[in-house]
Coordinates of C-alpha atoms and ligand atoms in Angstrom, one line a residue:
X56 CA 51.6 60.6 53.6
X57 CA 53.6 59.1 49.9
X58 CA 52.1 56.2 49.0
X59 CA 54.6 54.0 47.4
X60 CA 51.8 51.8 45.4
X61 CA 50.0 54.0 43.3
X62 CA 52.1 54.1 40.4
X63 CA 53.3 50.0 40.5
X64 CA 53.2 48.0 37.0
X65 CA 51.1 45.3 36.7
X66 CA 52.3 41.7 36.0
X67 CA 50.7 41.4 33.2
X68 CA 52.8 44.0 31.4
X69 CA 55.9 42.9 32.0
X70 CA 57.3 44.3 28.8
X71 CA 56.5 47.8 29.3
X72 CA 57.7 47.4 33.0
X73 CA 60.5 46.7 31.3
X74 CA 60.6 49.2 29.3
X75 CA 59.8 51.7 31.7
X76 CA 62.1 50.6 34.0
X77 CA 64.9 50.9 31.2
X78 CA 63.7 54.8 30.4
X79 CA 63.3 55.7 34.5
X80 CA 67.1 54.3 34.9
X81 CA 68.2 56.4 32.6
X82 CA 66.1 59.5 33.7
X83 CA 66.8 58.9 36.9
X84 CA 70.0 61.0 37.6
X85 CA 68.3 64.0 36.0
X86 CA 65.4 63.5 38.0
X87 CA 67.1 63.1 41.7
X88 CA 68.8 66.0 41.0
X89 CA 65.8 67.9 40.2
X90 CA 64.2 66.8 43.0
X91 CA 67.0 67.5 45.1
X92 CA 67.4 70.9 43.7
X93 CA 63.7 72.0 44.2
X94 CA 63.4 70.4 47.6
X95 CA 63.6 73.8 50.1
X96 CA 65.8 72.2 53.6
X97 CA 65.4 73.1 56.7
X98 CA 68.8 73.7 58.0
X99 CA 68.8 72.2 61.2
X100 CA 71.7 73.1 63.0
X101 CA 73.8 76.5 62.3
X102 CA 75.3 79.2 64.1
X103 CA 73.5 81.9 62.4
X104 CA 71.5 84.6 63.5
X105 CA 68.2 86.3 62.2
X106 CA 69.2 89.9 61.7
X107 CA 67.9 91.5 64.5
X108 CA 71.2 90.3 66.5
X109 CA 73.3 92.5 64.9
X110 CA 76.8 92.4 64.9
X111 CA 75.9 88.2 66.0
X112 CA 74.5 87.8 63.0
X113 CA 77.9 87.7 60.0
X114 CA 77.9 88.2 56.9
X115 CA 80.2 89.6 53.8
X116 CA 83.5 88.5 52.5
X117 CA 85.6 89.4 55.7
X118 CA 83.9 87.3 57.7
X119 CA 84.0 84.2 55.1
X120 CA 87.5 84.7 54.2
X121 CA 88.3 84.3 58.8
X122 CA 86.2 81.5 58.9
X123 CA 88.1 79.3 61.3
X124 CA 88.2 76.3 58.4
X125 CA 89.9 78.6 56.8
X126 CA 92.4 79.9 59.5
X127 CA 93.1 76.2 60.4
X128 CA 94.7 76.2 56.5
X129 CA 95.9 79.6 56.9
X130 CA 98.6 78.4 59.8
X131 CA 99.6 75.4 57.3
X132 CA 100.4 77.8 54.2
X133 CA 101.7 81.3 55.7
X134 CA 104.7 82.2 58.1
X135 CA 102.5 83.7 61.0
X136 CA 102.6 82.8 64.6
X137 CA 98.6 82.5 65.5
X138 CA 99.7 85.9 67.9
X139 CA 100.3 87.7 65.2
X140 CA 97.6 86.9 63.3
X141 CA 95.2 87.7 66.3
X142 CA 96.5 91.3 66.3
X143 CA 95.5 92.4 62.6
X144 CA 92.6 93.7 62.1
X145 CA 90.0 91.6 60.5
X146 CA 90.0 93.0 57.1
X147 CA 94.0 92.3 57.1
X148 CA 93.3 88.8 58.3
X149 CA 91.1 88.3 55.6
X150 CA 93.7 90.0 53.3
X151 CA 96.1 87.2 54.5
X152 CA 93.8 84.7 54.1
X153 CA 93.0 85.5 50.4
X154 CA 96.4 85.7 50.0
X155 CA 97.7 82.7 50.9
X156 CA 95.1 80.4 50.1
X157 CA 93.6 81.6 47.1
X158 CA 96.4 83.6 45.4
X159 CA 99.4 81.9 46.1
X160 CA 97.7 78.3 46.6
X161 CA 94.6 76.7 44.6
X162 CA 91.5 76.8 46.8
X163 CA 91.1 72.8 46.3
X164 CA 89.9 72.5 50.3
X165 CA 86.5 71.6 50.2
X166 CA 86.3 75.2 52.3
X167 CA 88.6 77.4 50.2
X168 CA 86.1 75.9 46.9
X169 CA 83.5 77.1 49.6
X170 CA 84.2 80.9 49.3
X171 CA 84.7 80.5 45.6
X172 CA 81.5 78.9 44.9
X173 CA 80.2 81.4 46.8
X174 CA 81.8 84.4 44.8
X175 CA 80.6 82.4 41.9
X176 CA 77.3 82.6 43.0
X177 CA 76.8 86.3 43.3
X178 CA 78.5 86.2 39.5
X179 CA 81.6 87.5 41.1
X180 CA 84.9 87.0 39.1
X181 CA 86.4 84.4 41.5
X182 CA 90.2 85.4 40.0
X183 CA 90.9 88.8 41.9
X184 CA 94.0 89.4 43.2
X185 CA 92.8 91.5 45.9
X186 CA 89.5 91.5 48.1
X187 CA 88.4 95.2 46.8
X188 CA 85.8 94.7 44.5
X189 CA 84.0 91.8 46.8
X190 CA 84.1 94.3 49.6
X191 CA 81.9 96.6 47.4
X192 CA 79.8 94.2 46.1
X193 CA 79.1 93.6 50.0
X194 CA 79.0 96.7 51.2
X195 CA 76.4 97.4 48.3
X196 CA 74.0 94.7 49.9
X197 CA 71.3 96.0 51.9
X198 CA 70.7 92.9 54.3
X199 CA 66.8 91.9 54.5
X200 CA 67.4 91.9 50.3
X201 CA 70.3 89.4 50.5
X202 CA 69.3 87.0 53.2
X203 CA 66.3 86.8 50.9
X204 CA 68.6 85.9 47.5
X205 CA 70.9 83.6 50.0
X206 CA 68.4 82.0 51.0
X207 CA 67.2 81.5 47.3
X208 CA 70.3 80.3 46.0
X209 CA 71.0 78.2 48.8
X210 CA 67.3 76.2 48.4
X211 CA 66.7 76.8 52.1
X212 CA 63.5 78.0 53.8
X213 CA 64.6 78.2 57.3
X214 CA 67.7 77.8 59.5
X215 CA 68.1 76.9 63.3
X216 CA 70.2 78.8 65.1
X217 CA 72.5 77.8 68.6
X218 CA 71.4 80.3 71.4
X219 CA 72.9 79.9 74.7
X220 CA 71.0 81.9 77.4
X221 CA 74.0 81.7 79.3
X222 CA 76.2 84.1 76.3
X223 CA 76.9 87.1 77.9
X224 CA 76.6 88.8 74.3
X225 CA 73.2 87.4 73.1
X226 CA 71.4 87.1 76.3
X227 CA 70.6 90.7 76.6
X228 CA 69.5 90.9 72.4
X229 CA 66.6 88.7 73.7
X230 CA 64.8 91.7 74.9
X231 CA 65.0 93.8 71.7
X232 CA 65.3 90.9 68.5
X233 CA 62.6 91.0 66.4
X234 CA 61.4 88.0 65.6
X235 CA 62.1 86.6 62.2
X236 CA 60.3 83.4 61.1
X237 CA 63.5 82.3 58.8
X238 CA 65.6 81.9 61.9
X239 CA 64.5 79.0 64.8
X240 CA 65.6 79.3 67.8
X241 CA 67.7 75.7 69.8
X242 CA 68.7 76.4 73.2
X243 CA 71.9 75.8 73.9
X244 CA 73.3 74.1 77.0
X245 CA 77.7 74.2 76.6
X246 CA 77.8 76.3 79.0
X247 CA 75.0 75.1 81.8
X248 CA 76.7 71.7 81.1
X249 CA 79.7 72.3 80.4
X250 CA 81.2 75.2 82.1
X251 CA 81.4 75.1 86.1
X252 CA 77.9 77.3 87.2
X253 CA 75.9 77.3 90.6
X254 CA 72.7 75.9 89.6
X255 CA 70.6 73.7 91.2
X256 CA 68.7 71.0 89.2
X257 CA 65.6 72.8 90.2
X258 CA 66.9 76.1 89.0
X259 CA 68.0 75.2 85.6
X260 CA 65.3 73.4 85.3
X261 CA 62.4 76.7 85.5
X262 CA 66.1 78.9 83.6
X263 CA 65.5 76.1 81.3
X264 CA 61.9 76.2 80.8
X265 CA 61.7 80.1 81.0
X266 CA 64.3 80.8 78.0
X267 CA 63.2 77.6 75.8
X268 CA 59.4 79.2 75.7
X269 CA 60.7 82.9 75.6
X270 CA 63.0 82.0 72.5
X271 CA 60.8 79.1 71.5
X272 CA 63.6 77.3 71.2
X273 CA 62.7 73.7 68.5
X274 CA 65.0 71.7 71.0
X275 CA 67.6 72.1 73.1
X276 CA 71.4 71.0 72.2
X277 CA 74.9 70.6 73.7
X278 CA 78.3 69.5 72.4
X279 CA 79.9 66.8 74.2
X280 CA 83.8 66.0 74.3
X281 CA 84.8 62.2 73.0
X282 CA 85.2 61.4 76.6
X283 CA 80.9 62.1 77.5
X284 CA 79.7 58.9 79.8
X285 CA 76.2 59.4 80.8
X286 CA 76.6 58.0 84.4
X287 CA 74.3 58.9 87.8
X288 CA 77.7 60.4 89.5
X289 CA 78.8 63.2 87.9
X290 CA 77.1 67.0 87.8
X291 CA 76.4 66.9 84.0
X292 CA 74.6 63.9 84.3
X293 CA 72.4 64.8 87.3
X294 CA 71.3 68.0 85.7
X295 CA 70.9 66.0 82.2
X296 CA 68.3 63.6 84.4
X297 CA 67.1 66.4 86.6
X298 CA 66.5 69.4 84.3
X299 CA 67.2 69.1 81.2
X300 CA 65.4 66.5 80.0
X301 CA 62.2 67.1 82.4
X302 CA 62.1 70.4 80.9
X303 CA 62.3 69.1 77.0
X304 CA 59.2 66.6 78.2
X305 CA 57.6 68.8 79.8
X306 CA 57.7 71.5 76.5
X307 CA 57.7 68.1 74.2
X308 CA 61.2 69.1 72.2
X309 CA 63.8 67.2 71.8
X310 CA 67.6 67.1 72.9
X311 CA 70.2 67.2 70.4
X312 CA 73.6 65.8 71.6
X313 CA 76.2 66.3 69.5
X314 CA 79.5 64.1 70.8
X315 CA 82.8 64.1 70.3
X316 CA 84.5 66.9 69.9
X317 CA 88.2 67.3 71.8
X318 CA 88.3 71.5 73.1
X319 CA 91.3 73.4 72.2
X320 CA 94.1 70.9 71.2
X321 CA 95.7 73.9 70.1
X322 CA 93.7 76.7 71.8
X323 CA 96.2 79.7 70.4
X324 CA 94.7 78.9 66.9
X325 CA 91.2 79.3 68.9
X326 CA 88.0 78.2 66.9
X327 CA 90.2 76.5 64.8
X328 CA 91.7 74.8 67.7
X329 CA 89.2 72.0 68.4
X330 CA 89.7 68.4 67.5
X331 CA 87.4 65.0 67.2
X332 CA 87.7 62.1 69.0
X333 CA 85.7 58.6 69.0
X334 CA 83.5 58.5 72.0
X335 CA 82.2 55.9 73.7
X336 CA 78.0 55.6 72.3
X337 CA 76.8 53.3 75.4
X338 CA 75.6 56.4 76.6
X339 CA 73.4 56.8 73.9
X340 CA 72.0 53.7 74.6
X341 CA 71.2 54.3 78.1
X342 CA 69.4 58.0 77.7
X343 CA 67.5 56.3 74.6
X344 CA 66.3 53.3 77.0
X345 CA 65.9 55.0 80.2
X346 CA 64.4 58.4 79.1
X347 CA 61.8 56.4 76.1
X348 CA 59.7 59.7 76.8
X349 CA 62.6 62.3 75.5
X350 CA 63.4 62.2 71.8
X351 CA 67.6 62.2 70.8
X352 CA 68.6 64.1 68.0
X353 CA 72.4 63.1 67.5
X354 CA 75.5 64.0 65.4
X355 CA 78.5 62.1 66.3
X356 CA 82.0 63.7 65.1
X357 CA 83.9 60.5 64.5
X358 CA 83.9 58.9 61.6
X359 CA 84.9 55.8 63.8
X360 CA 81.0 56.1 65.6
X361 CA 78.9 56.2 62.5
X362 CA 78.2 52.8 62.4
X363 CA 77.3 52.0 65.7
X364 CA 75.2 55.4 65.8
X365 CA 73.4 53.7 62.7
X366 CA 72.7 50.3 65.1
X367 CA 71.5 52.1 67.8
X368 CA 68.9 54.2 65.8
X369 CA 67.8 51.1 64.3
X370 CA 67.0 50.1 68.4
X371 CA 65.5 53.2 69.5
X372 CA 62.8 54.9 67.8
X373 CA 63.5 57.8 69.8
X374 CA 66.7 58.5 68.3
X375 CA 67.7 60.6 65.1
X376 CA 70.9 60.7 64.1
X377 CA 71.8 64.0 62.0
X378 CA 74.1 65.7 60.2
X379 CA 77.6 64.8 59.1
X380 CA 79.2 67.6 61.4
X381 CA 82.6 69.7 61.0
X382 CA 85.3 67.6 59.9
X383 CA 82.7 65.5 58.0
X384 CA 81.1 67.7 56.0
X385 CA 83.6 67.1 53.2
X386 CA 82.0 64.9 49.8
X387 CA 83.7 61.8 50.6
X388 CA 83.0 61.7 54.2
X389 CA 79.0 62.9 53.2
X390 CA 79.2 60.0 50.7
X391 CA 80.2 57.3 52.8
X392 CA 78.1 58.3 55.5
X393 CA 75.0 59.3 54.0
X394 CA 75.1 55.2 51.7
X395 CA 75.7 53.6 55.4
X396 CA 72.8 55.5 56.8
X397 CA 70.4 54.8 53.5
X398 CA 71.4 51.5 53.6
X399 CA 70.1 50.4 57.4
X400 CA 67.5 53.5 58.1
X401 CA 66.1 53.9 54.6
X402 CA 65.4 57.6 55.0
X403 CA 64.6 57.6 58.8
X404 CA 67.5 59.7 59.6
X405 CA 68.3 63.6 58.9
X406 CA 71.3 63.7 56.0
X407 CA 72.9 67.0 57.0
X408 CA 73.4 70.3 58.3
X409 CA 75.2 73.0 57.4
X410 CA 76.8 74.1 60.5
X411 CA 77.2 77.8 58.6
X412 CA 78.2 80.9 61.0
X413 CA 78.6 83.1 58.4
X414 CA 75.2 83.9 56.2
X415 CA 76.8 82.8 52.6
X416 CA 78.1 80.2 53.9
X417 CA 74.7 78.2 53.5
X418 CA 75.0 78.5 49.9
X419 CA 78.3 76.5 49.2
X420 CA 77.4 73.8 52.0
X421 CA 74.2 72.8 50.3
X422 CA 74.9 73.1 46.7
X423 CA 77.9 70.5 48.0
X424 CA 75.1 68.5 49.8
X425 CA 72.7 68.0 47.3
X426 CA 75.9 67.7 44.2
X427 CA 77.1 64.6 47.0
X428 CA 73.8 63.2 47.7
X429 CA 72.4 63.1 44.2
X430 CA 74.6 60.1 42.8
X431 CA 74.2 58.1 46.3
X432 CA 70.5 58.6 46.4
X433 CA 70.6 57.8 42.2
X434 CA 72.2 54.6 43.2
X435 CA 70.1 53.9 45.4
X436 CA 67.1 53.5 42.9
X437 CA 69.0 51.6 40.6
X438 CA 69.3 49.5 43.1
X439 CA 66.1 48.9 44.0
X440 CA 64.9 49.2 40.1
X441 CA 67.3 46.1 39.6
X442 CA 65.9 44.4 42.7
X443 CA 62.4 44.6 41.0
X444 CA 60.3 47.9 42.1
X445 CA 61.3 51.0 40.0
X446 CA 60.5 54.3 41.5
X447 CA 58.7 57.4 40.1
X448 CA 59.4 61.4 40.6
X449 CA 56.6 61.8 43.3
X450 CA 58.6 58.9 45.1
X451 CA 61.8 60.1 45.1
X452 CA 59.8 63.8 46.0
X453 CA 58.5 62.0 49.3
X454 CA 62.0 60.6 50.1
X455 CA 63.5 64.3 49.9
X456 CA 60.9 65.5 51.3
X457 CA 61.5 63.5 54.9
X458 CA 65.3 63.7 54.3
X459 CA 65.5 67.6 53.9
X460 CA 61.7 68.9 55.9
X461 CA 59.8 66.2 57.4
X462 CA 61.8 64.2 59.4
X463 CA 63.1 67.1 61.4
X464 CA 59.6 69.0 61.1
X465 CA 57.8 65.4 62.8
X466 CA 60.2 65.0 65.6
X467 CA 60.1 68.3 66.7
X468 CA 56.5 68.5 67.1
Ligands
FIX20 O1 79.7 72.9 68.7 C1 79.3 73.2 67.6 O2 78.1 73.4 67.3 C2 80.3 73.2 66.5 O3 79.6 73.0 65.3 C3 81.1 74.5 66.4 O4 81.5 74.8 67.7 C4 82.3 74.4 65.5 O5 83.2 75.5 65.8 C5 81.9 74.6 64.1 O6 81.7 75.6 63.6 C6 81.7 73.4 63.3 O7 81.3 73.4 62.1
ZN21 ZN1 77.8 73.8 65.3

């Protein structure tokens, strides 16, 4: 537990309070950013997988460079139908890619500067013309080594990553994965929620409860379209009330929702193909009241629902709003966000996650995390500093320490 007291000035020297206050202004930049930058996160939503997955679990400069980010920009910059594109191989996608967004375009996308700070990172020459000497730098990597250095220059000690028990293609690696501390397990629900399947409420509940203690899942998670309404009609909503959420009581973890995302707008562009939409958050309101027992973890997609996601954690203590997801996760979206949610949680909320499916990826999204957060969370101080309580290191430590560990660590336990 920080307590906030130890280091206050005394009235009585109101000069050197001054003075300090004058000297811890100034140092304060430097020292949020150390803090920041020595604080290890856990990344609490991605779409990584521990090793022992195998071909689940990406990695390398192909599979950055067909990140569907970066196909979404591809379509903007290159003559290719999306057909055409689906029938090269993936090493001539990438080869497009590179192409046309880093040859013949400046990578100035928040995702294009992605892969280049990634490149930069390894102390890759970030100029090539073609992909050949990344591809041997890759191919050179043996891959317990360089999770190890990702996860190093990232800052990160551990990832979660999205496991649906009802993939066709991970299910079965269940029974032969080993293990691998680095990488948590979430259980997810898409398509027990939102694909048609013959379950019973009774049967997904003990499918639920078998596969969350077999994967030891740290909470269970779905992704809901702009148009979710929690009511007592509909199927999703009677196996919400009738499984899911008796089986995260009864193995005390919580549910993540994650709302407002629109499916294939343009499905022949496919990953790329989703859109956002403003959802209506009553919902949230009703599962926080009704179900006081279950614990909300949620990441709204619209920059429209931040706000009110903001009042209603300030009702419920059993909500946590996280993450500025997909289309958000770009500096000026982080910024406004992350200020709105300082400003009426203090730090009673989880900042961000990286969303990474591809294993470097983790390294860009939180160097552009912490670089975003450190001049909003500086601010912050002065703020206070001017209001009349100025802040020390092992402060601003605690803060980090619940936005990028503890806060996730306490409500999933
Ligand atoms: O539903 C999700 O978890 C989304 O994050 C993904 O489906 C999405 O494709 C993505 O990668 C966003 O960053
Ligand atoms: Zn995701």
């Amino acid at each position: 537990m920080c307590d906030f007291l130890s280091a206050a000035p005394s009235n009585t020297w109101l000069l050197q309070t001054t003075i300090n206050l004058m000297i811890q202004t100034l140092n304060l930049e430097t020292v949020v950013a150390e803090v920041l930058a020595s604080t290890q996160v856990i990344d609490i939503h991605t779409h990584l997988f521990a090793p022992g997955f195998g071909r689940l679990a990406l990695w390398g400069i192909d599979h950055l460079l067909t990140y569907h980010y970066l196909e979404a920009e591809l379509f903007r910059s290159a003559p290719i139908r999306p057909e055409q594109y689906w029938a090269l191989s993936i090493s001539q996608r990438a080869d497009l890619v590179w192409k046309t967004l880093f040859v013949e375009n400046n990578p100035i996308s928040e995702a294009t500067r992605g892969a280049i700070a990634v490149l930069n990172a390894f102390g890759l020459n970030t100029s090539e013309r073609t992909l050949t000497l990344y591809r041997d730098f890759f191919r050179a990597q043996n891959l317990p080594d360089h999770i190890t250095r990702v996860f190093q220059l990232a800052g990160i000690e551990s990832v979660v990553m999205t496991n649906d028990p009802l993939d066709p293609e991970e299910s079965p690696l269940w029974d032969t994965a080993t293990p691998d501390p680095r990488f948590q397990a979430a259980l997810r629900l898409d398509r027990l929620l939102n694909q048609k399947t013959t379950y019973t409420p009774d049967d997904a509940r003990r499918f639920l409860k078998t596969w969350a203690m077999r994967m030891r899942a740290v909470y269970m998670a779905v992704s809901l379209p702009d148009s979710f309404q929690f009511s007592t009609h509909d199927r999703r909503s009677q196996l919400l009330t009738e499984a899911v959420l008796p089986a995260c009581r009864d193995l005390n973890i919580p549910l993540s929702l994650m709302i407002g995302v629109r499916r294939h707008v343009n499905p022949a562009i496919r990953l790329a193909g989703d859109a956002s939409g403003r959802a209506d958050l009553r919902s949230i309101e009703t599962l926080c009241r009704e179900f006081p027992d279950n614990r909300f973890l949620v990441s709204v997609l619209s920059r429209e629902n931040q706000h009110e996601l903001c009042v209603y954690a300030r009702k419920f203590a059993n909500l946590m709003p996280f993450g500025c997801w997909w289309f958000l996760n770009n500096p000026s979206m982080v910024e406004e966000i992350t200020r709105e949610r300082l400003e009426m949680l203090g730090t009673s909320f989880i900042p961000q996650h990286s969303d990474a499916r591809i294993l470097e990826q983790v390294i860009y999204k939180w160097r552009n995390t912490r670089r975003t957060l450190a001049p909003v969370l500086t601010n912050t101080y002065r703020l206070l500093a001017e209001d009349g309580r100025s802040v020390t290191r092992a402060d601003i430590e605690c803060d980090v320490q619940r936005l990028f560990r503890t806060n996730f660590q306490t409500f999933t336990s």
